[in-house]
Short mmCIF file of C-alpha atoms in Angstrom, two decimals:
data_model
loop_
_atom_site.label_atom_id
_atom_site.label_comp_id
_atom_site.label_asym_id
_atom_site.label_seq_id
_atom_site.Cartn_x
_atom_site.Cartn_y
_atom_site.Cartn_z
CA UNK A 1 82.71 29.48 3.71
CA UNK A 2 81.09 32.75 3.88
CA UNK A 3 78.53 33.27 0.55
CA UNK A 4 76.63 36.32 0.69
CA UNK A 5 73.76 36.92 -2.34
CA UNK A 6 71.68 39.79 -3.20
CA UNK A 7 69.35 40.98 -5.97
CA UNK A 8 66.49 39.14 -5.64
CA UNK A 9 62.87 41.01 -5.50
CA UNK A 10 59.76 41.07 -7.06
CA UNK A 11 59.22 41.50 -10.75
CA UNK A 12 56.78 41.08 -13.45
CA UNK A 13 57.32 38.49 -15.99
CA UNK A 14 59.25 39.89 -18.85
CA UNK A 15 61.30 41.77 -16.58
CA UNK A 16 64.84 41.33 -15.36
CA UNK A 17 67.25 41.16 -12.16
CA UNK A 18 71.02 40.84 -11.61
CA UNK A 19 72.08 38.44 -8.66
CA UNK A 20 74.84 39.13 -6.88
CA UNK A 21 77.35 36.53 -5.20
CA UNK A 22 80.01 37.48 -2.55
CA UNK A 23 82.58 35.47 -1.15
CA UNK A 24 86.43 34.53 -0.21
CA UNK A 25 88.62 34.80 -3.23
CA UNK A 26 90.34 31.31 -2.80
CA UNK A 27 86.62 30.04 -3.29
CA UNK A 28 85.37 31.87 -6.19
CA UNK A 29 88.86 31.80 -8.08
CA UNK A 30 89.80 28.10 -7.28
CA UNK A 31 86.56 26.41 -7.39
CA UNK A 32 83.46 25.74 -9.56
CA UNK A 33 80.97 28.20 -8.70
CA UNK A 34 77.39 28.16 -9.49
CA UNK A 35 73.66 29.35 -8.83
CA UNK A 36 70.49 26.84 -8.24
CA UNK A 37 67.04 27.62 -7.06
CA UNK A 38 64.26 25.71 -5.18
CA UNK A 39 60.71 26.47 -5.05
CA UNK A 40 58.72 25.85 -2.37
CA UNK A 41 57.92 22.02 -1.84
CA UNK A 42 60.58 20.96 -4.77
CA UNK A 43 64.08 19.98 -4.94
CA UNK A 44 67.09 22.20 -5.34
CA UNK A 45 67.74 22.42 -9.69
CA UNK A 46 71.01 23.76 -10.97
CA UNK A 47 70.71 27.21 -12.97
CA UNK A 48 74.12 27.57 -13.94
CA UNK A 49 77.78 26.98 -13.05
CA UNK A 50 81.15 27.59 -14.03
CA UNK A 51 84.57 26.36 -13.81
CA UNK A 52 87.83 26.98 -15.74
CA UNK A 53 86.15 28.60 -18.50
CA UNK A 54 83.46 25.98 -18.88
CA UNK A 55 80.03 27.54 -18.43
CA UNK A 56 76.84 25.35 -18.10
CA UNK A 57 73.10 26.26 -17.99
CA UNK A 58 69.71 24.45 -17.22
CA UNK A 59 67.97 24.09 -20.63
CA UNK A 60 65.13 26.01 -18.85
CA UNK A 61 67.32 28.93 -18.59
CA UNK A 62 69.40 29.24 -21.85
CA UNK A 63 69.63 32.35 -23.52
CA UNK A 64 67.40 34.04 -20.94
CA UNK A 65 70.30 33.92 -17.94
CA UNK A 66 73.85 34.71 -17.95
CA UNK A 67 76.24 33.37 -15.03
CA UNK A 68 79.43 35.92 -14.89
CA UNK A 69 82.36 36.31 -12.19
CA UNK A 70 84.06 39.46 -11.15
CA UNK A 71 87.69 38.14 -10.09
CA UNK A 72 88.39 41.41 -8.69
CA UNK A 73 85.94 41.78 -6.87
CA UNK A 74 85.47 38.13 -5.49
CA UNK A 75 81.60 38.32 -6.96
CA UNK A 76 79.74 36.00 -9.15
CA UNK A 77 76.93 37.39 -10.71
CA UNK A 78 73.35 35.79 -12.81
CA UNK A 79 72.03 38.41 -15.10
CA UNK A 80 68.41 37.03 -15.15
CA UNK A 81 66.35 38.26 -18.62
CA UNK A 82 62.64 37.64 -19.69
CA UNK A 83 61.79 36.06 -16.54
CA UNK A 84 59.34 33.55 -16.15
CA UNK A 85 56.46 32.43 -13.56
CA UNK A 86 58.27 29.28 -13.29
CA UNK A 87 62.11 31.46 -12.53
CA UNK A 88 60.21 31.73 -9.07
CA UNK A 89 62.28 30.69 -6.36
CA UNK A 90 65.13 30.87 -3.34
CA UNK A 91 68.27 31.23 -5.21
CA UNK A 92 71.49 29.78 -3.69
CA UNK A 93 75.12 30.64 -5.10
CA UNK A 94 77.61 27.70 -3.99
CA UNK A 95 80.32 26.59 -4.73
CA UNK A 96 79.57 22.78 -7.38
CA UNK A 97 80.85 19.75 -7.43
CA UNK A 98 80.81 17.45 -10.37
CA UNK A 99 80.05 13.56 -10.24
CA UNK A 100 77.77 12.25 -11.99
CA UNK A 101 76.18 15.42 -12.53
CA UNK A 102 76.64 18.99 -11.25
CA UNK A 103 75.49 19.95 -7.52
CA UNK A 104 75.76 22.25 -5.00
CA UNK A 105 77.97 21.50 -1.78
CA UNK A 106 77.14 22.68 1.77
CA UNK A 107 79.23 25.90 0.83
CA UNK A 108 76.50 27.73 -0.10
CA UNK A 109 74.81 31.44 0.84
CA UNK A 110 71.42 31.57 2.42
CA UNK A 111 69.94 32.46 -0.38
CA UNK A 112 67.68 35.58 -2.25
CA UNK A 113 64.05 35.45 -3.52
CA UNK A 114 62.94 35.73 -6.51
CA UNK A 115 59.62 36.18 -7.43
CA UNK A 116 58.18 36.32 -10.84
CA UNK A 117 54.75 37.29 -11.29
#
């Protein structure tokens, strides 16, 4: 599966970038679809995903980041606000999985940095 992302850069905290997600309709339509992020030296964390309607965010992120999909246009999108030090990272769209919790399969993009500073 072919996941493209764009948006990331360089911004100061306060400020705000749009992420981008490309892919194959049957993935983005069919499937949950989500962003995380890993910092250098940690783990991957969920940001956000969505399926069906159902739309879930890391507490770290609520009300600061929106996750959004573009059917037409086989894009998923994160509207990032009021960014943080701590929103620094390589951000990943891919497509979830659920059980016990939400993660991110190997269908995933190769990722855009963001840096907050």
């Amino acid at each position: 599966v072919q996941l493209v992302e764009s948006g990331g850069g360089s911004v100061q905290a306060g400020g705000s970038l749009k992420l981008t997600c490309a892919g194959p309709a049957y993935i983005l339509e069919q499937c949950g679809m989500g962003w995380f992020r890993q910092a250098p030296g940690k783990e991957e964390n969920l940001v956000s995903v969505r399926r069906d309607g159902t739309i879930i965010y890391a507490d770290s992120v609520k009300g600061r980041f929106t996750i959004s999909q573009d059917g037409t246009k086989n894009t998923l999108y994160l509207q990032m606000n009021d960014l943080k030090d701590e929103d620094t990272g390589m951000y990943y769209c891919a497509r979830m999985i659920y059980g016990p919790t939400w993660s991110a399969t190997a269908d995933r993009g190769q990722g855009t940095q963001v840096t907050v500073s």
